[in-house]
Coordinates of C-alpha atoms in Angstrom, one line a residue:
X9 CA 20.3 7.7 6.6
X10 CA 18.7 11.0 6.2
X11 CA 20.7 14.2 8.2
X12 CA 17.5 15.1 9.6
X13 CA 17.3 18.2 8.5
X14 CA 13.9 20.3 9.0
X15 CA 11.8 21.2 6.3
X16 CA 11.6 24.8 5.3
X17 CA 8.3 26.6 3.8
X18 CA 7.4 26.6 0.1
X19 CA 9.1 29.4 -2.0
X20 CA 5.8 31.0 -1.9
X21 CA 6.1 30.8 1.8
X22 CA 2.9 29.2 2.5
X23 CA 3.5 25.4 3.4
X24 CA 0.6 23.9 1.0
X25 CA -1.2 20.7 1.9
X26 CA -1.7 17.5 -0.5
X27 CA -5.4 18.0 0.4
X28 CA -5.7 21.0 -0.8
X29 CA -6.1 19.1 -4.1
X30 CA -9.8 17.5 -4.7
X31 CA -8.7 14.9 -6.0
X32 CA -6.5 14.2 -2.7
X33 CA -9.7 14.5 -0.6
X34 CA -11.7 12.3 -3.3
X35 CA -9.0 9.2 -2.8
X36 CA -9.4 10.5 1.0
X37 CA -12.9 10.2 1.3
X38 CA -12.6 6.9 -0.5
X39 CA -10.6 5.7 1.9
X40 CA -12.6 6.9 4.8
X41 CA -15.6 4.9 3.4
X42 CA -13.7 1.8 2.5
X43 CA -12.6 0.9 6.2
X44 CA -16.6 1.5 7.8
X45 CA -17.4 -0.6 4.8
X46 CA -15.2 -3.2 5.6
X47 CA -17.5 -5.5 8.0
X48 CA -20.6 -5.3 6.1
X49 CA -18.6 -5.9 2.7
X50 CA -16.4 -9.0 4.0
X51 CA -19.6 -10.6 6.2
X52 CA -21.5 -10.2 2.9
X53 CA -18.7 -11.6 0.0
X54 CA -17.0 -14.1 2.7
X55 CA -19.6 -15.9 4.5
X56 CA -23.2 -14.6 3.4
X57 CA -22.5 -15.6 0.1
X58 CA -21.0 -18.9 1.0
X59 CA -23.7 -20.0 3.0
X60 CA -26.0 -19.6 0.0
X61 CA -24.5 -22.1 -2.0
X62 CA -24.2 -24.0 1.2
X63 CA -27.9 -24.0 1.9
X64 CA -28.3 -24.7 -2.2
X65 CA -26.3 -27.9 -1.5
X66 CA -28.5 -31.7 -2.1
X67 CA -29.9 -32.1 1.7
X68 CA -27.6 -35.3 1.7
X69 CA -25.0 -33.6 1.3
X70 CA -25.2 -31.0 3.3
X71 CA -26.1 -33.4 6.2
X72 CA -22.7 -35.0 6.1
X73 CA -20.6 -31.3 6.0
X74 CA -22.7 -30.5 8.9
X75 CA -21.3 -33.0 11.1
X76 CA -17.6 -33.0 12.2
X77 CA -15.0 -33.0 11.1
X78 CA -16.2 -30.7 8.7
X79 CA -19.1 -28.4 10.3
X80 CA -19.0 -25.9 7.9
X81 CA -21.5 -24.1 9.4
X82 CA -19.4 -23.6 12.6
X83 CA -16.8 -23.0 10.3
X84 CA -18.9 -19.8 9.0
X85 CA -19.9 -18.2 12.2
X86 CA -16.0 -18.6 13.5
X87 CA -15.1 -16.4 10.6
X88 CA -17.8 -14.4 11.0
X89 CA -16.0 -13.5 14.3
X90 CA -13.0 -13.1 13.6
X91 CA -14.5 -10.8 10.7
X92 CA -15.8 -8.5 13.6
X93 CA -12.0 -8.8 15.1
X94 CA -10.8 -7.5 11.8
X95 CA -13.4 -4.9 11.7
X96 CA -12.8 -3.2 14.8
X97 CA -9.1 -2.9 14.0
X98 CA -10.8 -1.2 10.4
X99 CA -12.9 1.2 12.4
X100 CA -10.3 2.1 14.6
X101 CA -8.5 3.0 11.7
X102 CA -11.2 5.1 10.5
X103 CA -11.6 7.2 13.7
X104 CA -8.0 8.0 13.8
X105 CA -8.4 9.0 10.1
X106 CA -11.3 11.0 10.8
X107 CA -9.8 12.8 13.9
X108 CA -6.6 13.3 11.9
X109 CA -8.1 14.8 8.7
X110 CA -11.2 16.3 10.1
X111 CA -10.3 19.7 8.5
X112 CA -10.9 17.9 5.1
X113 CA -13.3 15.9 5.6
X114 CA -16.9 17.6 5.4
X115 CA -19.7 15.7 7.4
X116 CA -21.1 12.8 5.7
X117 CA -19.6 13.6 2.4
X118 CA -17.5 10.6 2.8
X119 CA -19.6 7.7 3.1
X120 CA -20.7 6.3 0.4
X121 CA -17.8 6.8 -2.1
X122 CA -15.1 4.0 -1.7
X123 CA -15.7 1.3 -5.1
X124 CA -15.1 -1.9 -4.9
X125 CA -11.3 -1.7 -5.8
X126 CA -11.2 0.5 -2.6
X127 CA -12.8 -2.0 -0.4
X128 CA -10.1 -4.3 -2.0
X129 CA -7.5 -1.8 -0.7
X130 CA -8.9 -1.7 2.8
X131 CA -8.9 -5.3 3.2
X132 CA -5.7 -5.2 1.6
X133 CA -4.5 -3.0 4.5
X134 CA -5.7 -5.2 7.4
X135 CA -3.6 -8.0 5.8
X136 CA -0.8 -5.7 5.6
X137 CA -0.6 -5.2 9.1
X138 CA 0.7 -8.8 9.9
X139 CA 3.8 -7.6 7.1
X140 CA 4.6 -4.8 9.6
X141 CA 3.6 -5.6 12.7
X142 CA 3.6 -9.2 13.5
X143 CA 4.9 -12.7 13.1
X144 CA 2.3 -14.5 12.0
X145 CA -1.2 -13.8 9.9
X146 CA -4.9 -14.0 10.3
X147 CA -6.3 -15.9 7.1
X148 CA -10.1 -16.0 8.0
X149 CA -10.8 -14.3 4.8
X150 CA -9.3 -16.8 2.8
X151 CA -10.7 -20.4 2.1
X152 CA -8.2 -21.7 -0.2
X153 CA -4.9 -24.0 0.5
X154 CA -5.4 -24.4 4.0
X155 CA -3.8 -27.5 5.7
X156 CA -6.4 -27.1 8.0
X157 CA -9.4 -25.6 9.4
X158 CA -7.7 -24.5 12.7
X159 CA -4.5 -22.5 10.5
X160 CA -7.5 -20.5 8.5
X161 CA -8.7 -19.8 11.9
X162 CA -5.3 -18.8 14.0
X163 CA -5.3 -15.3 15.8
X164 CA -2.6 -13.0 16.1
X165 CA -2.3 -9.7 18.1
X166 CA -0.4 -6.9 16.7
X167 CA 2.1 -5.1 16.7
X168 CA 4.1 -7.5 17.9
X169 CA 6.9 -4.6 18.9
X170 CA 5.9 -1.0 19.8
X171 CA 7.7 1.0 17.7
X172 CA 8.3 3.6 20.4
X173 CA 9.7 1.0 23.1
X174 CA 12.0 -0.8 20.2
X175 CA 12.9 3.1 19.7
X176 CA 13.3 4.0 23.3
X177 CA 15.5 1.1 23.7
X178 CA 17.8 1.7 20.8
X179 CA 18.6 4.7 21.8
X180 CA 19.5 3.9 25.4
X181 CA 23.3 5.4 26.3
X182 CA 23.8 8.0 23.9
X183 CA 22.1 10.6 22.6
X184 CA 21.5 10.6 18.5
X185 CA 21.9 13.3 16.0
X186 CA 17.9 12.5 14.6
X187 CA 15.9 12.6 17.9
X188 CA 13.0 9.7 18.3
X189 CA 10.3 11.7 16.9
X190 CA 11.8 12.1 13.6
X191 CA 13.5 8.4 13.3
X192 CA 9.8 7.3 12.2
X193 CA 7.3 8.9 10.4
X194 CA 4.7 9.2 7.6
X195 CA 4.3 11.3 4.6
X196 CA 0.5 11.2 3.4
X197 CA 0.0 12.4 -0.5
X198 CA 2.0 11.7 -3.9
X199 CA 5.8 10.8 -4.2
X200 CA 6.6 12.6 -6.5
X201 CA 4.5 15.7 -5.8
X202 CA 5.6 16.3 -1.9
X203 CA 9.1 15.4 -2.7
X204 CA 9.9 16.9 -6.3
X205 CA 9.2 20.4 -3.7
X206 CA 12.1 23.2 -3.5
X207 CA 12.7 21.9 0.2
X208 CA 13.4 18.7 -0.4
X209 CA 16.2 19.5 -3.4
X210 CA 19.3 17.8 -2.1
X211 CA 17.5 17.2 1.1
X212 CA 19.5 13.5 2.2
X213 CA 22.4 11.5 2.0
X214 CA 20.9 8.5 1.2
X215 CA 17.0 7.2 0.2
X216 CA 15.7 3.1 0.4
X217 CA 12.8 2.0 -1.8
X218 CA 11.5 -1.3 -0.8
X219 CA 9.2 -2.9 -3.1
X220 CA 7.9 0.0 -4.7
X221 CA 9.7 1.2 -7.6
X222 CA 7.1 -0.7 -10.0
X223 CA 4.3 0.9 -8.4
X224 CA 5.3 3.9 -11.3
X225 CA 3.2 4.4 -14.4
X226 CA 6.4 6.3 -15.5
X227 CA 9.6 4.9 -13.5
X228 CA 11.7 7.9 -14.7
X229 CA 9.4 10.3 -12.7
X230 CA 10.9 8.1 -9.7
X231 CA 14.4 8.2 -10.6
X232 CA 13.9 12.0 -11.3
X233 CA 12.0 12.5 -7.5
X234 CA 15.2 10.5 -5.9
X235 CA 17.7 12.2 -7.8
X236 CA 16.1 15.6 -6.5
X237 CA 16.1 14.6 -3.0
X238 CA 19.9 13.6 -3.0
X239 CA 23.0 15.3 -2.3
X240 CA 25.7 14.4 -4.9
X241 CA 27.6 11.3 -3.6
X242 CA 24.7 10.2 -1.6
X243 CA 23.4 6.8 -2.2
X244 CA 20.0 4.7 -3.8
X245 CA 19.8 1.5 -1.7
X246 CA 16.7 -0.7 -4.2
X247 CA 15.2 -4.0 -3.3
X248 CA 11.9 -5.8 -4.9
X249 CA 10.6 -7.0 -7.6
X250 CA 9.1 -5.7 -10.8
X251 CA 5.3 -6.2 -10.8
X252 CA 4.6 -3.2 -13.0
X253 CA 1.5 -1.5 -11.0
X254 CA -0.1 -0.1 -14.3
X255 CA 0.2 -3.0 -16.5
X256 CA -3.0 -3.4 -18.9
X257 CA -4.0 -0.2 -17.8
X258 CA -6.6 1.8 -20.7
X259 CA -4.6 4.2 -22.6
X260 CA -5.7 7.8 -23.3
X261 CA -7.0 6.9 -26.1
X262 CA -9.2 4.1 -24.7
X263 CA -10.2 6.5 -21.6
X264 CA -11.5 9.1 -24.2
X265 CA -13.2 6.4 -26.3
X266 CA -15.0 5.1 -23.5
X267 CA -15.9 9.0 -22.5
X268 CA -17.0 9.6 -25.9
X269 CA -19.2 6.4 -26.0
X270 CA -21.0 7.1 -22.6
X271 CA -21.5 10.5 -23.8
X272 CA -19.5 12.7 -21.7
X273 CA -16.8 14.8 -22.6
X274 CA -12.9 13.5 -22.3
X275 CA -11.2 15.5 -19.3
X276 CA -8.1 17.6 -20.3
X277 CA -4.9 18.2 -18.1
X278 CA -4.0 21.5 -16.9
X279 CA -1.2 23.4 -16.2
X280 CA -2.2 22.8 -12.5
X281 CA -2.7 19.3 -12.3
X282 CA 0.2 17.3 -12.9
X283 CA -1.4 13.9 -12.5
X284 CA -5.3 14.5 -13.2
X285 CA -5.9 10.4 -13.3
X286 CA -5.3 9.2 -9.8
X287 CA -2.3 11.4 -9.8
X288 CA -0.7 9.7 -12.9
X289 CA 0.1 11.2 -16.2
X290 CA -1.1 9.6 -19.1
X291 CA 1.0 7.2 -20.2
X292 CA 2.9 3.8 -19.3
X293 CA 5.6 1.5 -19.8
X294 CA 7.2 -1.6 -18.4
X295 CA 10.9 -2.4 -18.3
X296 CA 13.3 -5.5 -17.7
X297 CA 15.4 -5.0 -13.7
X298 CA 18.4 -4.6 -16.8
X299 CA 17.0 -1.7 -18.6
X300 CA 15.9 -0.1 -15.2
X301 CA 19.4 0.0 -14.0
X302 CA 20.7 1.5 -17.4
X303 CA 18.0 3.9 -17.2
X304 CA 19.0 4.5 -13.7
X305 CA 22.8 5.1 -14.8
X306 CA 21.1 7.7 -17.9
X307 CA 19.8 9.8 -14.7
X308 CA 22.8 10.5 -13.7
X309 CA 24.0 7.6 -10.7
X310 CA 26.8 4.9 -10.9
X311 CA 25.5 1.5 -9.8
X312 CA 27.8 0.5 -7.3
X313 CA 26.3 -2.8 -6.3
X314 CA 24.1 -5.1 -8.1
X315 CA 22.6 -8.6 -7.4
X316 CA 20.1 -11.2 -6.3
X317 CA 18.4 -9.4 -3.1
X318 CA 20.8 -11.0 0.0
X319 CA 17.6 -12.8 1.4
X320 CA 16.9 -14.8 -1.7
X321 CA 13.3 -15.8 -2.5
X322 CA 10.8 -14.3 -0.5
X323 CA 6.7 -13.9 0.0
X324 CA 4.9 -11.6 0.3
X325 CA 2.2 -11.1 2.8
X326 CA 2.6 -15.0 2.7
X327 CA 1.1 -17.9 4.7
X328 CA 4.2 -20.0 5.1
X329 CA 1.8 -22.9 6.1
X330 CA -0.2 -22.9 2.8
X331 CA -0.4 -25.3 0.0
X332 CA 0.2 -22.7 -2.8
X333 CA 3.7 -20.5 -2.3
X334 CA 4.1 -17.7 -4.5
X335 CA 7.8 -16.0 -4.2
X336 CA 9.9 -13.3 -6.0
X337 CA 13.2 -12.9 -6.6
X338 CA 13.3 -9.7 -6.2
X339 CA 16.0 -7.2 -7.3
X340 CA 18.9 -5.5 -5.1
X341 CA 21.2 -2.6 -6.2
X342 CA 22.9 0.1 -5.1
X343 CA 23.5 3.6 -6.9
X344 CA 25.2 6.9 -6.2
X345 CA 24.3 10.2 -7.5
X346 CA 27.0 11.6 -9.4

């Protein structure tokens, strides 16, 4: 656990903000844009496109699906709704986004700029919530491997547990060293460009990754950034898998050809701009959970614990009910900093 220290200005003493940087307020605005996309995109790919091929069906056919058991077109309009559910959690996100980052976020100049791989990421995140904050999962938006119509269909509320009452009640009979407001919190902006700062620099005793150490282009930047934030002696708890993030990604070589071929001019990194391409130097590898841990070791930590995670095979964001199960295996050490 972290000593709960506060965090002190920059050495220039002005506290600078992740979206200061345009390219913060372009994935920002992207983001924005994404979740009051979300309805129209998932009415239009999930059932407006699926009841053309319906309607494109021999009339025969599409007799016999009309009737029950099957009704597909009942089927469509009860996704359709709980599209609308889905939405409305979306939008709600959006509002608080907008209310929270208003300073940044000049009027209209946000809609209208999320791509498709953002509207993936928004949908993404409403599926997300059910890892977080609930029990079970919604799986309108999905048509495959169901059991049944009515398990496609289910509903769930979330969260299933407030985080301030499972707090509040925690900390009933004694009063803690980190108060509530600081047990749980969120960071928006680049790991390693808030935390490689001057007041994070031996900043806590100990640091958990969970399924995110292969979201690096470069995993030494992340053993670096952890290293940084660590007293010596304190400890690197890691569990998850290795589903390197930046596989298959262009090169720099292939991002200037493709520049060069559409006619505009390759961009160049500056001294100011430490990750110019989605806040991600150039550059990539992929390594075996092996060579990760001796790479770890290289950085200067002594694995102190290493094995199969304690929970074994696991899903994630998984529909325990469907007919395809896919599962990792995923990795679990522990490392001190020397």
């Amino acid at each position: 656990m972290a000593d709960g220290s506060t965090a002190s200005s920059t050495d220039t003493g002005i506290q600078a903000s992740p979206l200061d940087d345009p390219e913060e307020r372009r994935v920002l605005h992207a983001a924005l844009d994404s979740f009051q996309q979300y309805r129209q995109a998932a009415h239009y790919n999930i059932t407006h496109l699926r009841r053309q091929s319906f309607y494109s069906l021999p009339s025969a056919h599409m007799e016999i699906l009309c009737e029950p058991p099957f009704s597909l077109p009942q089927t469509f309009d009860a996704v359709d709704a709980a599209i609308d559910s889905n939405a409305d959690i979306s939008e709600a996100i959006l509002a608080t986004g907008l209310s929270m980052f208003g300073a940044y976020v000049d009027e209209e100049a946000w809609k209208g700029k999320a791509t498709p791989t953002d509207l993936d990421k928004a949908r993404s995140t409403i599926r997300q919530l059910y890892r977080d904050w609930s029990c079970e999962d919604p799986w309108a938006l999905n048509f495959n491997n169901h059991l049944s119509r009515a398990n496609q269909l289910q509903s769930v509320k979330i969260p299933d547990v407030h985080p301030h009452a499972a707090l509040a009640q925690n900390l009933e009979g004694f009063q803690p060293e980190i108060p509530p407001s600081d047990r749980m919190n969120m960071t928006a902006g680049d790991f390693c460009e808030l935390y490689l700062e001057s007041r994070y620099r031996s900043a806590f005793d100990a640091v958990t990754t969970c399924f995110f150490i292969d979201t690096a282009s470069n995993v030494i930047d992340y053993i670096e950034t952890v290293k940084h934030t660590l007293r010596s002696g304190g400890i690197w708890i890691n569990l998850g898998p290795l589903l390197w993030h930046f596989e298959a990604t262009p090169t720099p070589a292939d991002t200037e050809r493709q520049s060069s071929n559409s006619g505009s001019a390759p961009q160049t990194a500056t001294s100011g701009t430490r990750r110019s391409a989605g806040f991600r130097e150039p550059g990539s590898f992929e390594l075996s959970n092996d060579e990760v841990v001796a790479l770890v070791e290289r950085f200067g930590f002594d694995v102190i614990e290493h094995r199969q995670a304690p929970a074994g095979a696991t899903g994630y964001i998984q529909d325990q009910l469907s007919m395809l199960q896919n599962v990792y295996q995923p990795a679990f050490w522990v490392a001190r900093r020397r």
